[in-house]
Structure formats: C-alpha cells, structure tokens
mmCIF file of C-alpha atoms in Angstrom:
data_model
loop_
_atom_site.group_PDB
_atom_site.id
_atom_site.type_symbol
_atom_site.label_atom_id
_atom_site.label_comp_id
_atom_site.label_asym_id
_atom_site.label_seq_id
_atom_site.Cartn_x
_atom_site.Cartn_y
_atom_site.Cartn_z
ATOM 1 C CA MET A 1 -32.271 -19.424 -8.863
ATOM 2 C CA SER A 2 -28.851 -22.230 -8.780
ATOM 3 C CA ASN A 3 -27.817 -22.892 -12.282
ATOM 4 C CA ARG A 4 -27.165 -25.985 -11.706
ATOM 5 C CA VAL A 5 -28.698 -29.133 -13.160
ATOM 6 C CA HIS A 6 -28.695 -32.754 -11.857
ATOM 7 C CA LEU A 7 -29.710 -34.761 -14.968
ATOM 8 C CA ILE A 8 -30.405 -38.473 -14.141
ATOM 9 C CA VAL A 9 -30.464 -41.111 -16.358
ATOM 10 C CA ALA A 10 -32.706 -43.704 -14.891
ATOM 11 C CA PRO A 11 -31.715 -47.450 -15.442
ATOM 12 C CA GLN A 12 -35.404 -48.470 -15.149
ATOM 13 C CA GLU A 13 -38.930 -46.886 -15.631
ATOM 14 C CA PHE A 14 -39.488 -44.338 -13.272
ATOM 15 C CA SER A 15 -42.707 -45.480 -11.521
ATOM 16 C CA LYS A 16 -40.762 -49.021 -10.591
ATOM 17 C CA ALA A 17 -37.468 -47.522 -10.092
ATOM 18 C CA ASN A 18 -35.452 -49.158 -7.014
ATOM 19 C CA HIS A 19 -33.838 -45.296 -7.008
ATOM 20 C CA ARG A 20 -36.558 -43.823 -6.997
ATOM 21 C CA ASP A 21 -36.469 -42.195 -3.690
ATOM 22 C CA LEU A 22 -32.984 -41.281 -3.842
ATOM 23 C CA TRP A 23 -33.411 -38.989 -6.326
ATOM 24 C CA HIS A 24 -36.037 -37.598 -4.379
ATOM 25 C CA GLU A 25 -33.477 -37.312 -2.015
ATOM 26 C CA LEU A 26 -31.567 -36.009 -4.356
ATOM 27 C CA ALA A 27 -33.681 -33.190 -5.582
ATOM 28 C CA ARG A 28 -35.171 -32.477 -1.852
ATOM 29 C CA ASN A 29 -31.610 -31.693 -0.549
ATOM 30 C CA SER A 30 -30.486 -29.288 -2.849
ATOM 31 C CA ASP A 31 -31.246 -26.554 -5.016
ATOM 32 C CA ALA A 32 -30.273 -27.639 -8.027
ATOM 33 C CA THR A 33 -33.574 -28.581 -11.038
ATOM 34 C CA THR A 34 -33.420 -32.331 -10.919
ATOM 35 C CA VAL A 35 -34.027 -33.947 -13.865
ATOM 36 C CA VAL A 36 -34.795 -37.427 -14.437
ATOM 37 C CA LEU A 37 -33.873 -39.243 -17.770
ATOM 38 C CA ASN A 38 -36.786 -41.492 -17.815
ATOM 39 C CA ILE A 39 -36.530 -45.192 -19.890
ATOM 40 C CA GLY A 40 -36.993 -44.019 -23.707
ATOM 41 C CA ALA A 41 -39.800 -44.047 -26.037
ATOM 42 C CA ASP A 42 -39.054 -45.804 -29.897
ATOM 43 C CA LEU A 43 -40.515 -46.569 -33.011
ATOM 44 C CA VAL A 44 -38.541 -50.072 -32.109
ATOM 45 C CA VAL A 45 -38.526 -51.620 -28.580
ATOM 46 C CA SER A 46 -41.651 -49.688 -27.810
ATOM 47 C CA LEU A 47 -43.536 -51.080 -30.441
ATOM 48 C CA ILE A 48 -42.666 -54.376 -30.107
ATOM 49 C CA LYS A 49 -42.870 -55.256 -26.832
ATOM 50 C CA ARG A 50 -45.543 -53.317 -27.088
ATOM 51 C CA ARG A 51 -44.797 -50.580 -24.817
ATOM 52 C CA LEU A 52 -47.052 -47.457 -26.267
ATOM 53 C CA PHE A 53 -47.518 -45.728 -22.446
ATOM 54 C CA ARG A 54 -43.800 -44.185 -23.436
ATOM 55 C CA ILE A 55 -44.763 -43.146 -26.751
ATOM 56 C CA ARG A 56 -48.141 -41.244 -25.650
ATOM 57 C CA ASP A 57 -45.660 -40.112 -22.090
ATOM 58 C CA SER A 58 -42.945 -38.464 -24.472
ATOM 59 C CA ILE A 59 -45.729 -36.997 -26.856
ATOM 60 C CA ARG A 60 -47.088 -35.265 -23.041
ATOM 61 C CA GLY A 61 -43.737 -33.961 -22.392
ATOM 62 C CA PRO A 62 -42.165 -33.156 -18.849
ATOM 63 C CA ILE A 63 -43.911 -34.208 -15.953
ATOM 64 C CA GLN A 64 -43.151 -32.348 -12.558
ATOM 65 C CA MET A 65 -42.658 -34.048 -9.844
ATOM 66 C CA ALA A 66 -42.204 -32.386 -6.729
ATOM 67 C CA PRO A 67 -41.125 -28.164 -6.685
ATOM 68 C CA ASN A 68 -37.439 -28.815 -8.447
ATOM 69 C CA LEU A 69 -38.276 -32.200 -10.143
ATOM 70 C CA ILE A 70 -38.699 -33.152 -13.661
ATOM 71 C CA VAL A 71 -39.130 -36.388 -14.687
ATOM 72 C CA VAL A 72 -38.155 -36.361 -19.024
ATOM 73 C CA ARG A 73 -39.305 -39.670 -21.235
ATOM 74 C CA PRO A 74 -37.180 -38.892 -24.839
ATOM 75 C CA PHE A 75 -37.701 -40.497 -27.635
ATOM 76 C CA PHE A 76 -35.025 -42.100 -29.737
ATOM 77 C CA LEU A 77 -35.559 -43.177 -33.502
ATOM 78 C CA VAL A 78 -34.079 -47.122 -31.952
ATOM 79 C CA ARG A 79 -32.800 -47.083 -28.083
ATOM 80 C CA PRO A 80 -29.392 -45.699 -27.312
ATOM 81 C CA GLU A 81 -28.788 -49.311 -25.872
ATOM 82 C CA ILE A 82 -29.197 -51.576 -29.002
ATOM 83 C CA SER A 83 -27.898 -47.998 -31.794
ATOM 84 C CA GLY A 84 -24.854 -47.753 -33.655
ATOM 85 C CA SER A 85 -22.832 -45.048 -33.490
ATOM 86 C CA ALA A 86 -24.417 -43.345 -36.933
ATOM 87 C CA LEU A 87 -27.915 -43.773 -35.694
ATOM 88 C CA ASN A 88 -26.485 -42.674 -31.838
ATOM 89 C CA ARG A 89 -25.928 -39.313 -32.961
ATOM 90 C CA PHE A 90 -28.993 -38.951 -34.369
ATOM 91 C CA ASN A 91 -30.500 -39.527 -30.874
ATOM 92 C CA MET A 92 -28.200 -37.737 -29.618
ATOM 93 C CA MET A 93 -28.892 -34.937 -31.294
ATOM 94 C CA LEU A 94 -33.341 -35.693 -30.800
ATOM 95 C CA LEU A 95 -32.158 -36.155 -26.949
ATOM 96 C CA ARG A 96 -30.572 -32.506 -26.911
ATOM 97 C CA ALA A 97 -33.661 -30.732 -28.182
ATOM 98 C CA GLN A 98 -35.893 -32.570 -26.336
ATOM 99 C CA LEU A 99 -33.951 -31.464 -23.151
ATOM 100 C CA ARG A 100 -33.634 -27.736 -24.250
ATOM 101 C CA ARG A 101 -37.111 -27.684 -24.688
ATOM 102 C CA ALA A 102 -38.107 -28.783 -21.126
ATOM 103 C CA ILE A 103 -34.870 -26.923 -20.021
ATOM 104 C CA PRO A 104 -34.397 -23.901 -20.759
ATOM 105 C CA GLY A 105 -30.832 -22.917 -20.943
ATOM 106 C CA ILE A 106 -29.470 -26.413 -19.951
ATOM 107 C CA ALA A 107 -26.482 -26.151 -22.480
ATOM 108 C CA GLU A 108 -25.334 -23.014 -20.679
ATOM 109 C CA ALA A 109 -26.021 -24.429 -16.762
ATOM 110 C CA ASP A 110 -23.539 -26.553 -14.330
ATOM 111 C CA LEU A 111 -24.450 -29.934 -15.469
ATOM 112 C CA ARG A 112 -24.185 -32.612 -13.742
ATOM 113 C CA VAL A 113 -24.896 -36.669 -15.071
ATOM 114 C CA LEU A 114 -25.707 -39.299 -13.029
ATOM 115 C CA PHE A 115 -25.472 -42.527 -14.568
ATOM 116 C CA TYR A 116 -25.895 -46.274 -14.226
ATOM 117 C CA GLY A 117 -25.379 -47.450 -17.985
ATOM 118 C CA GLY A 118 -21.708 -47.501 -19.104
ATOM 119 C CA GLN A 119 -22.685 -46.409 -22.608
ATOM 120 C CA TRP A 120 -24.221 -43.326 -21.450
ATOM 121 C CA ALA A 121 -20.944 -40.984 -20.214
ATOM 122 C CA ARG A 122 -19.371 -41.633 -23.919
ATOM 123 C CA LEU A 123 -23.520 -40.573 -25.180
ATOM 124 C CA LEU A 124 -23.850 -38.021 -23.420
ATOM 125 C CA ARG A 125 -20.602 -35.712 -24.077
ATOM 126 C CA THR A 126 -21.164 -35.707 -27.400
ATOM 127 C CA ILE A 127 -23.993 -32.741 -26.487
ATOM 128 C CA PHE A 128 -23.001 -31.813 -23.646
ATOM 129 C CA PRO A 129 -19.165 -31.652 -23.575
ATOM 130 C CA ARG A 130 -19.042 -29.299 -20.414
ATOM 131 C CA ALA A 131 -21.040 -31.995 -18.467
ATOM 132 C CA ARG A 132 -19.508 -33.627 -15.343
ATOM 133 C CA PHE A 133 -20.285 -36.966 -15.132
ATOM 134 C CA PHE A 134 -20.822 -39.249 -12.384
ATOM 135 C CA TYR A 135 -21.065 -43.609 -12.840
ATOM 136 C CA TYR A 136 -23.279 -45.605 -10.220
ATOM 137 C CA VAL A 137 -22.538 -49.677 -10.365
ATOM 138 C CA LEU A 138 -25.274 -51.195 -9.353
ATOM 139 C CA ASP A 139 -23.820 -54.821 -9.520
ATOM 140 C CA GLU A 140 -20.425 -56.631 -11.251
ATOM 141 C CA VAL A 141 -22.085 -55.327 -14.746
ATOM 142 C CA THR A 142 -18.951 -56.929 -16.679
ATOM 143 C CA ARG A 143 -20.819 -60.764 -15.334
ATOM 144 C CA THR A 144 -24.336 -62.178 -16.284
ATOM 145 C CA ALA A 145 -26.206 -62.967 -12.970
ATOM 146 C CA SER A 146 -27.474 -66.042 -14.134
ATOM 147 C CA SER A 147 -24.382 -67.874 -15.576
ATOM 148 C CA ASP A 148 -21.269 -65.557 -14.007
ATOM 149 C CA VAL A 149 -19.726 -65.331 -17.668
ATOM 150 C CA ILE A 150 -17.820 -62.207 -18.190
ATOM 151 C CA HIS A 151 -19.324 -59.647 -21.219
ATOM 152 C CA ALA A 152 -17.250 -58.711 -23.443
ATOM 153 C CA GLN A 153 -18.946 -55.537 -24.402
ATOM 154 C CA ARG A 154 -19.656 -54.844 -20.494
ATOM 155 C CA SER A 155 -16.890 -54.631 -19.494
ATOM 156 C CA GLN A 156 -16.032 -52.270 -22.146
ATOM 157 C CA ASN A 157 -18.822 -49.820 -21.424
ATOM 158 C CA ASP A 158 -17.213 -49.837 -17.493
ATOM 159 C CA PHE A 159 -14.150 -49.364 -18.292
ATOM 160 C CA ILE A 160 -14.897 -46.377 -20.477
ATOM 161 C CA ALA A 161 -17.476 -45.189 -17.993
ATOM 162 C CA CYS A 162 -14.869 -45.392 -15.009
ATOM 163 C CA ARG A 163 -12.380 -43.978 -17.059
ATOM 164 C CA ASP A 164 -14.469 -40.562 -18.248
ATOM 165 C CA SER A 165 -16.597 -39.834 -15.061
ATOM 166 C CA GLU A 166 -15.635 -37.612 -12.477
ATOM 167 C CA HIS A 167 -16.131 -39.931 -9.355
ATOM 168 C CA ILE A 168 -17.694 -43.781 -9.039
ATOM 169 C CA PHE A 169 -20.190 -44.787 -6.402
ATOM 170 C CA LEU A 170 -20.134 -48.291 -5.861
ATOM 171 C CA MET A 171 -23.005 -50.422 -4.452
ATOM 172 C CA THR A 172 -20.005 -53.583 -2.596
ATOM 173 C CA GLU A 173 -17.306 -53.462 -1.430
ATOM 174 C CA SER A 174 -16.397 -56.431 -3.710
ATOM 175 C CA LEU A 175 -17.201 -54.300 -6.675
ATOM 176 C CA ARG A 176 -13.655 -52.106 -6.178
ATOM 177 C CA ALA A 177 -11.667 -54.933 -7.379
ATOM 178 C CA HIS A 178 -12.588 -54.928 -10.638
ATOM 179 C CA ARG A 179 -12.119 -50.925 -11.032
ATOM 180 C CA ILE A 180 -8.636 -50.919 -9.015
ATOM 181 C CA GLN A 181 -6.951 -48.789 -11.567
ATOM 182 C CA PHE A 182 -9.427 -45.976 -10.925
ATOM 183 C CA ASN A 183 -9.072 -45.962 -7.100
ATOM 184 C CA GLU A 184 -8.842 -42.631 -6.244
ATOM 185 C CA LYS A 185 -12.503 -42.044 -7.706
ATOM 186 C CA LEU A 186 -14.093 -44.732 -6.108
ATOM 187 C CA THR A 187 -16.186 -44.498 -2.895
ATOM 188 C CA VAL A 188 -18.727 -47.768 -1.898
ATOM 189 C CA VAL A 189 -22.407 -45.976 -0.964
ATOM 190 C CA GLY A 190 -24.244 -49.130 -0.871
ATOM 191 C CA ASN A 191 -28.474 -49.082 -1.631
ATOM 192 C CA GLY A 192 -30.846 -47.425 0.534
ATOM 193 C CA ALA A 193 -34.289 -47.600 1.033
ATOM 194 C CA SER A 194 -37.063 -45.095 3.210
ATOM 195 C CA ILE A 195 -38.504 -45.686 6.354
ATOM 196 C CA PRO A 196 -42.239 -46.490 5.031
ATOM 197 C CA GLN A 197 -45.388 -44.845 5.141
ATOM 198 C CA THR A 198 -47.807 -46.435 6.913
ATOM 199 C CA SER A 199 -51.613 -45.594 7.117
ATOM 200 C CA GLY A 200 -51.155 -46.220 11.169
ATOM 201 C CA ALA A 201 -53.773 -49.875 11.023
ATOM 202 C CA HIS A 202 -51.387 -52.564 11.989
ATOM 203 C CA THR A 203 -50.945 -55.317 9.173
ATOM 204 C CA ALA A 204 -51.320 -58.964 9.339
ATOM 205 C CA ARG A 205 -48.718 -61.290 8.961
ATOM 206 C CA PHE A 206 -49.546 -64.625 7.367
ATOM 207 C CA GLU A 207 -48.813 -67.857 9.518
ATOM 208 C CA ARG A 208 -45.829 -69.766 9.395
ATOM 209 C CA SER A 209 -44.844 -67.137 6.420
ATOM 210 C CA VAL A 210 -42.030 -66.941 4.242
ATOM 211 C CA GLY A 211 -41.779 -64.725 2.035
ATOM 212 C CA LEU A 212 -39.461 -64.095 -1.831
ATOM 213 C CA ILE A 213 -40.303 -60.630 -3.137
ATOM 214 C CA GLY A 214 -39.118 -58.511 -6.063
ATOM 215 C CA ASN A 215 -38.441 -58.970 -9.631
ATOM 216 C CA LEU A 216 -38.547 -63.411 -9.770
ATOM 217 C CA ARG A 217 -35.565 -64.003 -12.812
ATOM 218 C CA ASP A 218 -32.997 -66.353 -13.489
ATOM 219 C CA TRP A 219 -30.577 -64.892 -10.492
ATOM 220 C CA ILE A 220 -33.027 -67.178 -8.480
ATOM 221 C CA ASP A 221 -30.888 -70.889 -7.835
ATOM 222 C CA THR A 222 -33.778 -72.465 -8.294
ATOM 223 C CA ASP A 223 -32.679 -76.161 -7.306
ATOM 224 C CA LEU A 224 -31.962 -74.456 -3.780
ATOM 225 C CA LEU A 225 -35.403 -72.983 -3.895
ATOM 226 C CA GLU A 226 -37.368 -75.898 -4.789
ATOM 227 C CA HIS A 227 -35.657 -77.974 -2.031
ATOM 228 C CA LEU A 228 -36.226 -75.725 0.378
ATOM 229 C CA VAL A 229 -40.475 -75.713 -0.563
ATOM 230 C CA SER A 230 -39.795 -79.697 -0.585
ATOM 231 C CA ILE A 231 -38.129 -79.637 2.959
ATOM 232 C CA ARG A 232 -40.557 -77.615 4.440
ATOM 233 C CA PRO A 233 -44.166 -78.396 4.326
ATOM 234 C CA ASP A 234 -45.149 -76.229 7.363
ATOM 235 C CA LEU A 235 -44.058 -72.943 5.821
ATOM 236 C CA ASN A 236 -45.815 -70.976 3.677
ATOM 237 C CA PHE A 237 -43.692 -69.529 0.791
ATOM 238 C CA GLY A 238 -44.979 -66.396 -0.980
ATOM 239 C CA LEU A 239 -43.341 -65.049 -3.956
ATOM 240 C CA VAL A 240 -44.136 -61.584 -5.519
ATOM 241 C CA GLY A 241 -43.386 -59.380 -7.780
ATOM 242 C CA ASN A 242 -43.273 -59.557 -11.821
ATOM 243 C CA ILE A 243 -42.536 -62.920 -12.615
ATOM 244 C CA GLU A 244 -39.963 -62.780 -16.249
ATOM 245 C CA ASN A 245 -40.172 -64.793 -19.067
ATOM 246 C CA ASN A 246 -36.717 -66.920 -18.042
ATOM 247 C CA ILE A 247 -37.624 -68.411 -14.815
ATOM 248 C CA SER A 248 -41.572 -68.428 -15.676
ATOM 249 C CA GLY A 249 -41.775 -72.460 -16.434
ATOM 250 C CA PHE A 250 -40.659 -73.068 -13.438
ATOM 251 C CA ILE A 251 -42.654 -70.641 -11.597
ATOM 252 C CA SER A 252 -45.375 -72.350 -12.909
ATOM 253 C CA ARG A 253 -44.423 -76.003 -11.898
ATOM 254 C CA LEU A 254 -43.503 -75.285 -8.691
ATOM 255 C CA LEU A 255 -47.038 -73.727 -8.161
ATOM 256 C CA THR A 256 -47.938 -76.540 -9.528
ATOM 257 C CA GLN A 257 -46.437 -78.912 -7.461
ATOM 258 C CA TYR A 258 -46.315 -78.148 -4.178
ATOM 259 C CA SER A 259 -49.052 -76.473 -2.306
ATOM 260 C CA ASN A 260 -47.353 -74.489 0.204
ATOM 261 C CA VAL A 261 -46.403 -72.457 -2.011
ATOM 262 C CA GLN A 262 -48.469 -69.269 -3.655
ATOM 263 C CA TYR A 263 -48.150 -66.056 -5.797
ATOM 264 C CA HIS A 264 -49.190 -63.228 -5.177
ATOM 265 C CA GLY A 265 -49.569 -61.255 -7.912
ATOM 266 C CA ALA A 266 -46.904 -58.043 -9.163
ATOM 267 C CA VAL A 267 -46.922 -54.751 -6.556
ATOM 268 C CA THR A 268 -46.108 -51.642 -7.557
ATOM 269 C CA LYS A 269 -43.287 -49.729 -5.312
ATOM 270 C CA THR A 270 -45.805 -47.979 -3.233
ATOM 271 C CA GLU A 271 -47.392 -51.122 -2.221
ATOM 272 C CA VAL A 272 -44.427 -53.065 -2.111
ATOM 273 C CA SER A 273 -43.485 -52.404 1.860
ATOM 274 C CA GLU A 274 -47.159 -53.585 3.206
ATOM 275 C CA TRP A 275 -46.040 -57.020 1.456
ATOM 276 C CA TYR A 276 -42.631 -57.328 3.314
ATOM 277 C CA ARG A 277 -44.549 -56.708 6.689
ATOM 278 C CA ARG A 278 -47.180 -59.487 6.183
ATOM 279 C CA PHE A 279 -44.147 -61.980 6.313
ATOM 280 C CA GLU A 280 -42.680 -63.624 9.044
ATOM 281 C CA VAL A 281 -39.213 -63.884 7.411
ATOM 282 C CA CYS A 282 -38.175 -62.912 3.833
ATOM 283 C CA ILE A 283 -35.773 -64.911 1.398
ATOM 284 C CA VAL A 284 -32.816 -64.633 -1.072
ATOM 285 C CA PRO A 285 -32.167 -67.919 -2.779
ATOM 286 C CA TYR A 286 -29.532 -67.282 -5.718
ATOM 287 C CA LYS A 287 -27.564 -68.778 -7.077
ATOM 288 C CA GLN A 288 -23.775 -68.075 -5.076
ATOM 289 C CA ASN A 289 -21.199 -66.992 -7.838
ATOM 290 C CA THR A 290 -19.251 -63.795 -8.422
ATOM 291 C CA PHE A 291 -22.206 -61.455 -9.872
ATOM 292 C CA ILE A 292 -24.180 -62.688 -7.034
ATOM 293 C CA GLN A 293 -21.110 -62.549 -4.037
ATOM 294 C CA ALA A 294 -20.655 -58.628 -5.174
ATOM 295 C CA SER A 295 -24.258 -57.001 -4.663
ATOM 296 C CA ARG A 296 -26.393 -55.596 -2.528
ATOM 297 C CA PRO A 297 -30.273 -57.078 -3.320
ATOM 298 C CA ILE A 298 -32.256 -54.027 -2.232
ATOM 299 C CA LYS A 299 -34.842 -56.075 -1.606
ATOM 300 C CA ILE A 300 -32.799 -56.987 2.095
ATOM 301 C CA VAL A 301 -32.974 -53.293 3.101
ATOM 302 C CA GLU A 302 -36.533 -52.489 1.535
ATOM 303 C CA SER A 303 -37.484 -55.762 4.190
ATOM 304 C CA ILE A 304 -35.403 -54.773 7.610
ATOM 305 C CA PHE A 305 -36.579 -51.158 6.585
ATOM 306 C CA ALA A 306 -40.233 -52.842 6.732
ATOM 307 C CA GLY A 307 -39.408 -55.138 10.314
ATOM 308 C CA THR A 308 -39.043 -58.480 8.298
ATOM 309 C CA PRO A 309 -35.776 -59.887 8.902
ATOM 310 C CA VAL A 310 -34.127 -61.778 6.470
ATOM 311 C CA VAL A 311 -32.189 -65.067 5.392
ATOM 312 C CA THR A 312 -29.881 -64.717 2.314
ATOM 313 C CA VAL A 313 -26.954 -66.297 0.075
ATOM 314 C CA PRO A 314 -23.577 -64.843 1.196
ATOM 315 C CA ILE A 315 -23.623 -61.508 -0.523
ATOM 316 C CA SER A 316 -20.855 -58.706 0.318
ATOM 317 C CA GLY A 317 -23.006 -55.705 0.258
ATOM 318 C CA TYR A 318 -24.307 -56.617 4.168
ATOM 319 C CA ILE A 319 -23.360 -58.622 7.298
ATOM 320 C CA GLU A 320 -25.228 -60.719 9.444
ATOM 321 C CA SER A 321 -26.984 -59.087 12.378
ATOM 322 C CA GLU A 322 -29.635 -59.736 14.139
ATOM 323 C CA PHE A 323 -31.738 -59.353 11.360
ATOM 324 C CA ILE A 324 -29.779 -60.853 8.451
ATOM 325 C CA ARG A 325 -28.624 -64.822 7.907
ATOM 326 C CA PHE A 326 -26.404 -65.786 5.430
ATOM 327 C CA ALA A 327 -26.962 -69.497 4.080
ATOM 328 C CA ARG A 328 -26.059 -71.545 1.519
ATOM 329 C CA THR A 329 -27.961 -74.828 1.783
ATOM 330 C CA ALA A 330 -31.292 -75.260 1.878
ATOM 331 C CA THR A 331 -30.830 -76.470 4.913
ATOM 332 C CA GLU A 332 -29.134 -73.785 6.239
ATOM 333 C CA PHE A 333 -32.218 -71.716 4.958
ATOM 334 C CA SER A 334 -34.379 -73.962 6.728
ATOM 335 C CA PHE A 335 -32.853 -73.914 10.062
ATOM 336 C CA HIS A 336 -32.254 -70.258 10.200
ATOM 337 C CA ILE A 337 -35.604 -68.932 9.119
ATOM 338 C CA ASP A 338 -36.893 -70.922 12.306
ATOM 339 C CA GLU A 339 -34.252 -69.290 14.304
ATOM 340 C CA LEU A 340 -35.504 -65.793 12.968
ATOM 341 C CA ARG A 341 -39.283 -66.668 13.134
ATOM 342 C CA SER A 342 -38.777 -67.660 16.793
ATOM 343 C CA ARG A 343 -38.588 -63.696 18.067
ATOM 344 C CA GLU A 344 -39.783 -61.015 16.787
ATOM 345 C CA LEU A 345 -37.087 -58.057 15.387
ATOM 346 C CA ASN A 346 -36.776 -55.304 17.892
ATOM 347 C CA GLN A 347 -36.741 -52.291 15.774
ATOM 348 C CA HIS A 348 -36.019 -50.331 18.838
ATOM 349 C CA SER A 349 -31.925 -51.979 19.382
ATOM 350 C CA GLU A 350 -29.483 -49.614 19.235
ATOM 351 C CA ALA A 351 -28.498 -52.825 16.118
ATOM 352 C CA TYR A 352 -31.535 -51.875 13.706
ATOM 353 C CA ARG A 353 -31.358 -48.224 14.772
ATOM 354 C CA SER A 354 -27.776 -48.283 13.214
ATOM 355 C CA PHE A 355 -28.899 -50.058 10.410
ATOM 356 C CA VAL A 356 -31.344 -47.365 9.513
ATOM 357 C CA GLU A 357 -29.284 -44.941 9.457
ATOM 358 C CA HIS A 358 -26.467 -45.641 7.948
ATOM 359 C CA ASN A 359 -28.905 -47.138 5.136
ATOM 360 C CA SER A 360 -30.596 -44.159 4.899
ATOM 361 C CA TRP A 361 -31.871 -42.361 1.456
ATOM 362 C CA SER A 362 -31.306 -39.185 2.906
ATOM 363 C CA ARG A 363 -27.347 -40.118 4.098
ATOM 364 C CA ILE A 364 -26.529 -41.748 0.963
ATOM 365 C CA ALA A 365 -28.083 -38.804 -1.088
ATOM 366 C CA LYS A 366 -26.303 -36.817 1.124
ATOM 367 C CA THR A 367 -23.063 -38.503 0.194
ATOM 368 C CA LEU A 368 -23.600 -37.898 -3.546
ATOM 369 C CA LEU A 369 -24.461 -34.092 -3.428
ATOM 370 C CA HIS A 370 -21.296 -33.963 -1.782
ATOM 371 C CA ALA A 371 -19.691 -35.327 -4.704
ATOM 372 C CA PHE A 372 -20.892 -33.350 -7.093
#
C-alpha cells in the first residue's frame, strides 16, 4: 500500500464544490490516500450562520467517498480564515489530532497538500513541516471581484503561498503577470468539467431561452443584464442558482419588473448539467475589470460540456469559437445570442472534441499528479 497521502483543502463545501470531480479524478488516478479537508465546523460561523450540519458532520467523523477518497470535516474553535495567530496555533493542534485519528500514520506519510486559500500553506506547515505544498490559484485573489480594488491581506497571503509552495497551478495565463517572480513554479491548468451522465432521456429546451446559471452574486454587471433583458422581450431569461444577499434586491426587482425573467431556484451540483441543457444559450454578463478578465468561470466549460453554447464578457481563460462568443454590451450580447440560437452546437466537430479533451478533469488531474 502507498505511503503517499494527498491532502486537499477544499475552498467550498464538498457537496457543492466546483472542483469535486477533480478530486475524484485525483483519487481515481493515484494509489495515494486522498483526503479532502472540508469547510470546517466552528463555534462562531457555524452557529451564527446556522450551519449546524457542519458540527454534526464533524462529530460523525470521516466519510469514505470512494476506495481511496476520504472527506474530513474538521472542528475549530473559530474558522482559521478569521482567527489570529495565537488562536490558530490551537486550531492547528486540533486539526492535527483529528487528521491523525482519521488517517493513522499521516504524520509519517509522504504528504502532498493541495490548497486554494493563500493562508493554508503557512498554517499547515506548523503541523506538517515535511509536507510538500501545491497552490491552485482560481482567480486574481489579490483583487475584489465586484470593485476590482486590490485587497492587501489577500495579496500578502497570496505572496506567502506562492513563495512557500513547490508548484503553483493557475486558472488562466493572465494570473501569471502578478506572480512573475515565481515563474519557474507556474503552470496554467485551467478549469475543467466532466461529461455529464444522463438517464438517456432527452432534455427538452425551453423555447427562446437564455440561461444565467450559477452563484448569483455581485460579480454580475446589473446594468448590462437589465439592459439586455429590456431590449429582448421576445426572449425568456432563466436564472438558476443561489442568490447572494448582495444582489438579492436587484434580482427581486428584475423578476417583478420584467415578465420575461424567471427564477428557477437553487439546484445541486448533480442537477446543474440538466439545467444547462434546458436553455438554448447561456450567458455570463459579468463586470468587465481586471479580476473578471483574468478569470475562467466554470459555468462556461460546464455549459459547453452539456451541449449549450455561451455568450460571455471577454475573459482570458477562454478563446472565441463556434460555441463561445465574447460580448461587451447588451447589443453585442443580443447579436451573439441570436447567432448561437440559429444553429445547434455540433458535438461531433473537431473543435468541440478538442475542447472536451483539453478541458476534462481527467487531463487536469494527470497534470497535477505529475507535479506531485
């Protein structure tokens, strides 16, 4: 049996995480024990936000998700992301004890740590000094998405994470510019998806439909979206996903004021591929700034894998193709929506097959494992 352990610090709830399929692929393609450290339970955030299921999960203990994939819900006094250095010393002692119970021998294992939040290399090195650390940069974390303002604390955490990591995986080429001093460590791997499993039944598309799917938050350019909705009363706009508080007022007004907008609710990660299929075109009307331009929204690759083309604001993580169009204004969005609606996405074309092969979680997992 391998003495290798891959410890993954999840940036989102495992059940909803965008990279959940990647972690399954890492486990499937390696004989190492893969441990996902889920979002922790604590006595502050879990209680204030009424996330009591996290405390129950922590008490219940590790969950075996696959033959060599284990999910651990740690317990902290206060979430490490908001704790000071003194409290985090105790948090890390708690974490080390919990991981040793879940994975006997982890302290002596050949440990690789894959993390997404900049502070985790510094925290985990205090309890696993011999581990090798790998940093996955999802977005331009040095900036705030909605305002594009540089965030001092996240910038500092990002620098330390880059400095202390053996290798850094980037979502897009644009993320290299801010980390050019670490260029020899950088590899652009992108964002992936898996071909969705279906029941074999055909999913009927809504007529004259445009979908906005995913976490609905203040990354959305509300002026652009409302203008698009207002100039296309002949199209039906469907919103699918969790609505964050900072945009809930706008969404409520949009639903009230425009009869061609409908909210279909939040859906699970396993259900979302069926929702992509229900729309003729999906859109990504995000704000156009440095943060967004350097991004690679996973909703785009997921939509393409499900067979639905996308119109998006310009971003460096994708290139325009027969199934991806860039638009800057509501008028441009409207034009490209009509263009893509006028023909079916050809899932047998060379361009599509190449896109699927390059953006599969399987390929990205193999790239990460090679670096490990």
